[in-house]
Amino acid sequence: MASAFREDNSHYEPTSPRTSVHGARGGDGEETANAAERPSNDASSADHVQEKTAAAAPLTKKQKVKRHCGKFWWWYLIGSIILLAILLPILFLVIVPAIVQRILDNQAMPVYGGAFIAVSSKELNVSITTSLDTPLPANIDPVTLFMYNAETPEFSPFVNITLPQMHVDGETEINIPGQTVAITNETELIYWFSNVFDNPKVQLSTRGDSVVRLGALHSNAHIQKTVEVSSLNKLSGFGIQHMQLMMPAEANGTNIQGTLNLPNWGALTLGIGNLSLNLMSGDLRIGLITVYDVLIPPGNNTRYFNGELYLDVVFQNLGTILSSQGDALSEGNIQIDATGNSTVVNGEHIHFIEAILNNRRVTSMIPVVKLVGDLISSFTNGSQVSIPNLLDDVFGNSTLIQDILTHWNTTTTAGDSTAAKGKRSQPSLRKGVLGPGLSLLKLGMKMGMGKF
């Protein structure tokens, strides 16, 4: 038994260093073994500390947002859909239309040119040139523009025109081509044309609705604008430039022709067909002339006319005429006024033009020397002619002509009621009226007969 026990102990191998019963340290071999174990334990502790340090390092803001969105992305998607469902209708139905409307409201839309041409008593041919200045490129669908008077309490357009589809980007010129349109309210048109004739500037109001497209977006827009347009200013500068008697007169009575100036101070070309004008001296109608195919663009316009000068009325009422010419004659002029008589296009009277011009009066001042020279040279051609005999051929009344010429050589006072004995009674004239007028008349006759 004892040997067997010993055999087992011989195979026993301790797993830890042995110590003495008294606690003494082992030999050198034991310390060496402990020294070899320490570095391994220290390395393990260092790795553990580093792991804790790395795990405890704070995340950046970007990392936090990314981790948060990754965790709650579904909720954000639902919230975005709800938000867009609320905001997009506001954007498209409120914000964009408001921006577009504000841009249109800020447009000046000046009228640079255009035309109003009478086609018939019920139609006009209208064209307009204007401009738009937009901060964004846009396309505008065709729009019907109604023209009306802003002063009229109730909206009452007199014509409407169609603005074609157009693209605008920055300052863009807009040309509305000539289009024949129906007159929808003649009373309002007469009111507007009256202002065109009477004033240096006239207001033109327009209104319409269209669709403005900003790329894929589109918005309904309302156009309402009142602009000032230069106008006729009472035809200031109107005048007969040249007048010639036609002898013998034509079968229809035409015995006068010449040229006159029709000034247009406005921006719009006006066309009113054949215009007939009464020639007036004071309240006496002394003739009727016609200007053909009147189309007057801006500026001075020389136009041919012909018609009838009522020579019998002129000489039979010479005293009355000279009395009414006192102020003009004192400055060496003859005043001939003109009023509208008729306006005709293609044989049809244009009532809305006649309603205006037939109630307006324009004045032409003609130098006496030029007028008399033109008239006398019309039928003398520079030859030596006896004026009484010439006028006798015209009127067949030499006694009347002799009395008129005799009357020119005498002056009467304001209180005289009869002329000298043996003379026919003549109209009373203001003293001094005939003096300068007669001198100028004689000078004109001399010029006409080639004596000056």
Short mmCIF file of N, CA, C and O in Angstrom, two decimals, residues 69-138:
data_model
loop_
_atom_site.label_atom_id
_atom_site.label_comp_id
_atom_site.label_asym_id
_atom_site.label_seq_id
_atom_site.Cartn_x
_atom_site.Cartn_y
_atom_site.Cartn_z
N CYS A 69 -32.84 60.88 -37.10
CA CYS A 69 -33.68 60.73 -38.30
C CYS A 69 -33.79 59.28 -38.71
O CYS A 69 -34.85 58.85 -39.20
N GLY A 70 -32.74 58.57 -38.57
CA GLY A 70 -32.81 57.17 -38.89
C GLY A 70 -33.77 56.42 -37.98
O GLY A 70 -34.39 55.43 -38.39
N LYS A 71 -33.88 56.90 -36.77
CA LYS A 71 -34.76 56.23 -35.81
C LYS A 71 -36.23 56.61 -36.01
O LYS A 71 -37.13 55.78 -35.88
N PHE A 72 -36.46 57.95 -36.39
CA PHE A 72 -37.85 58.44 -36.48
C PHE A 72 -38.24 58.86 -37.90
O PHE A 72 -39.11 59.70 -38.08
N TRP A 73 -37.57 58.34 -38.92
CA TRP A 73 -37.81 58.80 -40.29
C TRP A 73 -39.27 58.62 -40.69
O TRP A 73 -39.81 59.42 -41.44
N TRP A 74 -39.90 57.64 -40.29
CA TRP A 74 -41.29 57.40 -40.67
C TRP A 74 -42.20 58.51 -40.20
O TRP A 74 -43.09 58.94 -40.92
N TRP A 75 -41.98 58.98 -38.99
CA TRP A 75 -42.80 60.07 -38.45
C TRP A 75 -42.55 61.38 -39.21
O TRP A 75 -43.48 62.15 -39.45
N TYR A 76 -41.30 61.60 -39.58
CA TYR A 76 -40.99 62.81 -40.34
C TYR A 76 -41.64 62.76 -41.73
O TYR A 76 -42.08 63.79 -42.26
N LEU A 77 -41.68 61.61 -42.34
CA LEU A 77 -42.32 61.47 -43.64
C LEU A 77 -43.81 61.80 -43.55
O LEU A 77 -44.34 62.55 -44.38
N ILE A 78 -44.45 61.28 -42.54
CA ILE A 78 -45.88 61.57 -42.36
C ILE A 78 -46.09 63.06 -42.11
O ILE A 78 -47.00 63.69 -42.68
N GLY A 79 -45.26 63.67 -41.27
CA GLY A 79 -45.40 65.10 -40.99
C GLY A 79 -45.17 65.97 -42.21
O GLY A 79 -45.87 66.97 -42.43
N SER A 80 -44.19 65.57 -43.06
CA SER A 80 -43.91 66.35 -44.28
C SER A 80 -45.09 66.30 -45.24
O SER A 80 -45.45 67.31 -45.86
N ILE A 81 -45.69 65.12 -45.36
CA ILE A 81 -46.85 65.00 -46.25
C ILE A 81 -47.99 65.87 -45.77
O ILE A 81 -48.65 66.57 -46.55
N ILE A 82 -48.24 65.88 -44.48
CA ILE A 82 -49.31 66.72 -43.93
C ILE A 82 -49.00 68.20 -44.14
O ILE A 82 -49.88 68.99 -44.53
N LEU A 83 -47.74 68.60 -43.92
CA LEU A 83 -47.36 70.00 -44.07
C LEU A 83 -47.50 70.47 -45.51
O LEU A 83 -48.01 71.56 -45.79
N LEU A 84 -47.06 69.63 -46.46
CA LEU A 84 -47.19 70.00 -47.87
C LEU A 84 -48.65 70.07 -48.29
O LEU A 84 -49.03 70.92 -49.12
N ALA A 85 -49.45 69.18 -47.76
CA ALA A 85 -50.87 69.22 -48.09
C ALA A 85 -51.51 70.52 -47.63
O ALA A 85 -52.49 70.99 -48.22
N ILE A 86 -50.96 71.15 -46.62
CA ILE A 86 -51.49 72.43 -46.13
C ILE A 86 -50.89 73.60 -46.89
O ILE A 86 -51.59 74.53 -47.30
N LEU A 87 -49.55 73.55 -47.12
CA LEU A 87 -48.85 74.72 -47.67
C LEU A 87 -48.99 74.85 -49.18
O LEU A 87 -49.06 75.96 -49.70
N LEU A 88 -48.99 73.73 -49.92
CA LEU A 88 -49.03 73.83 -51.38
C LEU A 88 -50.28 74.53 -51.90
O LEU A 88 -50.18 75.38 -52.79
N PRO A 89 -51.46 74.22 -51.39
CA PRO A 89 -52.62 74.99 -51.84
C PRO A 89 -52.51 76.48 -51.53
O PRO A 89 -52.93 77.32 -52.34
N ILE A 90 -51.94 76.81 -50.39
CA ILE A 90 -51.75 78.22 -50.06
C ILE A 90 -50.78 78.86 -51.04
O ILE A 90 -50.97 80.00 -51.50
N LEU A 91 -49.70 78.12 -51.38
CA LEU A 91 -48.70 78.65 -52.31
C LEU A 91 -49.31 78.92 -53.68
O LEU A 91 -49.15 79.99 -54.26
N PHE A 92 -50.02 77.91 -54.21
CA PHE A 92 -50.53 78.02 -55.57
C PHE A 92 -51.80 78.86 -55.68
O PHE A 92 -52.03 79.49 -56.72
N LEU A 93 -52.59 78.88 -54.65
CA LEU A 93 -53.87 79.58 -54.72
C LEU A 93 -53.85 80.97 -54.12
O LEU A 93 -54.73 81.79 -54.41
N VAL A 94 -52.85 81.27 -53.33
CA VAL A 94 -52.81 82.57 -52.64
C VAL A 94 -51.52 83.33 -52.94
O VAL A 94 -51.54 84.46 -53.44
N ILE A 95 -50.39 82.71 -52.67
CA ILE A 95 -49.12 83.44 -52.73
C ILE A 95 -48.73 83.77 -54.17
O ILE A 95 -48.46 84.93 -54.51
N VAL A 96 -48.71 82.75 -55.05
CA VAL A 96 -48.32 83.00 -56.44
C VAL A 96 -49.27 83.97 -57.13
O VAL A 96 -48.84 84.93 -57.79
N PRO A 97 -50.60 83.80 -57.03
CA PRO A 97 -51.50 84.78 -57.65
C PRO A 97 -51.31 86.19 -57.10
O PRO A 97 -51.42 87.16 -57.84
N ALA A 98 -51.03 86.30 -55.82
CA ALA A 98 -50.81 87.63 -55.24
C ALA A 98 -49.56 88.27 -55.82
O ALA A 98 -49.54 89.48 -56.11
N ILE A 99 -48.51 87.49 -56.02
CA ILE A 99 -47.28 88.02 -56.60
C ILE A 99 -47.53 88.46 -58.05
O ILE A 99 -47.12 89.55 -58.47
N VAL A 100 -48.21 87.60 -58.81
CA VAL A 100 -48.49 87.93 -60.21
C VAL A 100 -49.37 89.17 -60.30
O VAL A 100 -49.11 90.08 -61.12
N GLN A 101 -50.39 89.27 -59.47
CA GLN A 101 -51.28 90.42 -59.50
C GLN A 101 -50.53 91.69 -59.12
O GLN A 101 -50.76 92.76 -59.70
N ARG A 102 -49.64 91.58 -58.15
CA ARG A 102 -48.87 92.77 -57.74
C ARG A 102 -47.98 93.25 -58.88
O ARG A 102 -47.84 94.47 -59.10
N ILE A 103 -47.39 92.31 -59.61
CA ILE A 103 -46.55 92.70 -60.75
C ILE A 103 -47.38 93.42 -61.80
O ILE A 103 -46.97 94.47 -62.34
N LEU A 104 -48.57 92.90 -62.10
CA LEU A 104 -49.44 93.55 -63.09
C LEU A 104 -49.91 94.92 -62.61
O LEU A 104 -49.98 95.88 -63.40
N ASP A 105 -50.24 95.04 -61.34
CA ASP A 105 -50.70 96.32 -60.80
C ASP A 105 -49.62 97.39 -60.90
O ASP A 105 -49.93 98.59 -61.01
N ASN A 106 -48.37 96.98 -60.85
CA ASN A 106 -47.26 97.94 -60.89
C ASN A 106 -46.85 98.31 -62.31
O ASN A 106 -45.94 99.12 -62.49
N GLN A 107 -47.49 97.73 -63.31
CA GLN A 107 -47.13 98.06 -64.69
C GLN A 107 -47.66 99.44 -65.08
O GLN A 107 -48.81 99.77 -64.80
N ALA A 108 -46.81 100.23 -65.74
CA ALA A 108 -47.23 101.57 -66.20
C ALA A 108 -48.07 101.46 -67.48
O ALA A 108 -49.00 102.23 -67.70
N MET A 109 -47.73 100.52 -68.35
CA MET A 109 -48.43 100.31 -69.63
C MET A 109 -48.63 101.61 -70.39
O MET A 109 -49.75 101.97 -70.76
N PRO A 110 -47.56 102.36 -70.67
CA PRO A 110 -47.70 103.60 -71.44
C PRO A 110 -48.11 103.31 -72.88
O PRO A 110 -47.77 102.27 -73.43
N VAL A 111 -48.86 104.23 -73.47
CA VAL A 111 -49.29 104.09 -74.86
C VAL A 111 -48.31 104.86 -75.74
O VAL A 111 -48.25 106.09 -75.70
N TYR A 112 -47.51 104.13 -76.51
CA TYR A 112 -46.53 104.75 -77.39
C TYR A 112 -47.11 105.09 -78.76
O TYR A 112 -46.59 105.96 -79.45
N GLY A 113 -48.15 104.40 -79.15
CA GLY A 113 -48.72 104.62 -80.47
C GLY A 113 -49.94 103.75 -80.67
O GLY A 113 -50.41 103.06 -79.76
N GLY A 114 -50.45 103.78 -81.87
CA GLY A 114 -51.65 103.02 -82.19
C GLY A 114 -52.53 103.83 -83.12
O GLY A 114 -52.13 104.88 -83.65
N ALA A 115 -53.73 103.35 -83.33
CA ALA A 115 -54.64 104.02 -84.26
C ALA A 115 -56.08 103.72 -83.91
O ALA A 115 -56.40 102.62 -83.43
N PHE A 116 -56.93 104.72 -84.14
CA PHE A 116 -58.38 104.57 -84.08
C PHE A 116 -58.92 105.06 -85.43
O PHE A 116 -58.87 106.26 -85.72
N ILE A 117 -59.38 104.14 -86.24
CA ILE A 117 -59.79 104.46 -87.60
C ILE A 117 -61.25 104.06 -87.78
O ILE A 117 -61.61 102.90 -87.54
N ALA A 118 -62.06 105.02 -88.19
CA ALA A 118 -63.49 104.74 -88.40
C ALA A 118 -63.64 103.87 -89.65
O ALA A 118 -63.16 104.22 -90.73
N VAL A 119 -64.32 102.74 -89.49
CA VAL A 119 -64.60 101.83 -90.59
C VAL A 119 -66.04 102.00 -91.07
O VAL A 119 -66.32 101.98 -92.26
N SER A 120 -66.92 102.18 -90.13
CA SER A 120 -68.33 102.43 -90.42
C SER A 120 -68.92 103.12 -89.20
O SER A 120 -68.21 103.43 -88.23
N SER A 121 -70.23 103.37 -89.23
CA SER A 121 -70.86 104.02 -88.09
C SER A 121 -70.93 103.11 -86.88
O SER A 121 -71.21 103.57 -85.77
N LYS A 122 -70.64 101.80 -87.07
CA LYS A 122 -70.73 100.85 -85.98
C LYS A 122 -69.41 100.14 -85.67
O LYS A 122 -69.35 99.32 -84.75
N GLU A 123 -68.35 100.47 -86.42
CA GLU A 123 -67.09 99.73 -86.24
C GLU A 123 -65.89 100.67 -86.28
O GLU A 123 -65.90 101.69 -86.97
N LEU A 124 -64.86 100.26 -85.55
CA LEU A 124 -63.58 100.95 -85.55
C LEU A 124 -62.47 99.93 -85.78
O LEU A 124 -62.60 98.77 -85.38
N ASN A 125 -61.40 100.37 -86.43
CA ASN A 125 -60.19 99.56 -86.49
C ASN A 125 -59.21 100.12 -85.46
O ASN A 125 -58.82 101.29 -85.54
N VAL A 126 -58.83 99.28 -84.50
CA VAL A 126 -58.05 99.76 -83.35
C VAL A 126 -56.74 98.99 -83.27
O VAL A 126 -56.71 97.76 -83.44
N SER A 127 -55.67 99.71 -83.01
CA SER A 127 -54.38 99.10 -82.71
C SER A 127 -53.71 99.92 -81.61
O SER A 127 -53.94 101.12 -81.49
N ILE A 128 -52.90 99.23 -80.79
CA ILE A 128 -52.24 99.88 -79.66
C ILE A 128 -50.81 99.35 -79.54
O ILE A 128 -50.57 98.15 -79.72
N THR A 129 -49.88 100.23 -79.22
CA THR A 129 -48.51 99.84 -78.89
C THR A 129 -48.21 100.28 -77.46
O THR A 129 -48.32 101.46 -77.14
N THR A 130 -47.85 99.31 -76.61
CA THR A 130 -47.55 99.61 -75.21
C THR A 130 -46.37 98.75 -74.78
O THR A 130 -45.64 98.20 -75.63
N SER A 131 -46.13 98.58 -73.48
CA SER A 131 -45.02 97.74 -73.01
C SER A 131 -45.32 97.23 -71.61
O SER A 131 -46.12 97.81 -70.87
N LEU A 132 -44.68 96.10 -71.27
CA LEU A 132 -44.72 95.53 -69.93
C LEU A 132 -43.28 95.35 -69.45
O LEU A 132 -42.38 95.07 -70.25
N ASP A 133 -43.07 95.51 -68.15
CA ASP A 133 -41.74 95.33 -67.56
C ASP A 133 -41.89 94.37 -66.38
O ASP A 133 -42.38 94.75 -65.32
N THR A 134 -41.47 93.12 -66.57
CA THR A 134 -41.67 92.09 -65.56
C THR A 134 -40.33 91.60 -65.01
O THR A 134 -39.36 91.45 -65.76
N PRO A 135 -40.26 91.33 -63.69
CA PRO A 135 -39.01 90.81 -63.12
C PRO A 135 -38.79 89.33 -63.43
O PRO A 135 -37.68 88.83 -63.28
N LEU A 136 -39.83 88.62 -63.84
CA LEU A 136 -39.74 87.19 -64.14
C LEU A 136 -40.25 86.94 -65.56
O LEU A 136 -41.20 87.57 -66.00
N PRO A 137 -39.62 86.02 -66.28
CA PRO A 137 -40.17 85.65 -67.60
C PRO A 137 -41.51 84.96 -67.43
O PRO A 137 -41.70 84.15 -66.52
N ALA A 138 -42.44 85.29 -68.30
CA ALA A 138 -43.79 84.73 -68.18
C ALA A 138 -44.44 84.70 -69.54
O ALA A 138 -44.09 85.47 -70.44
#
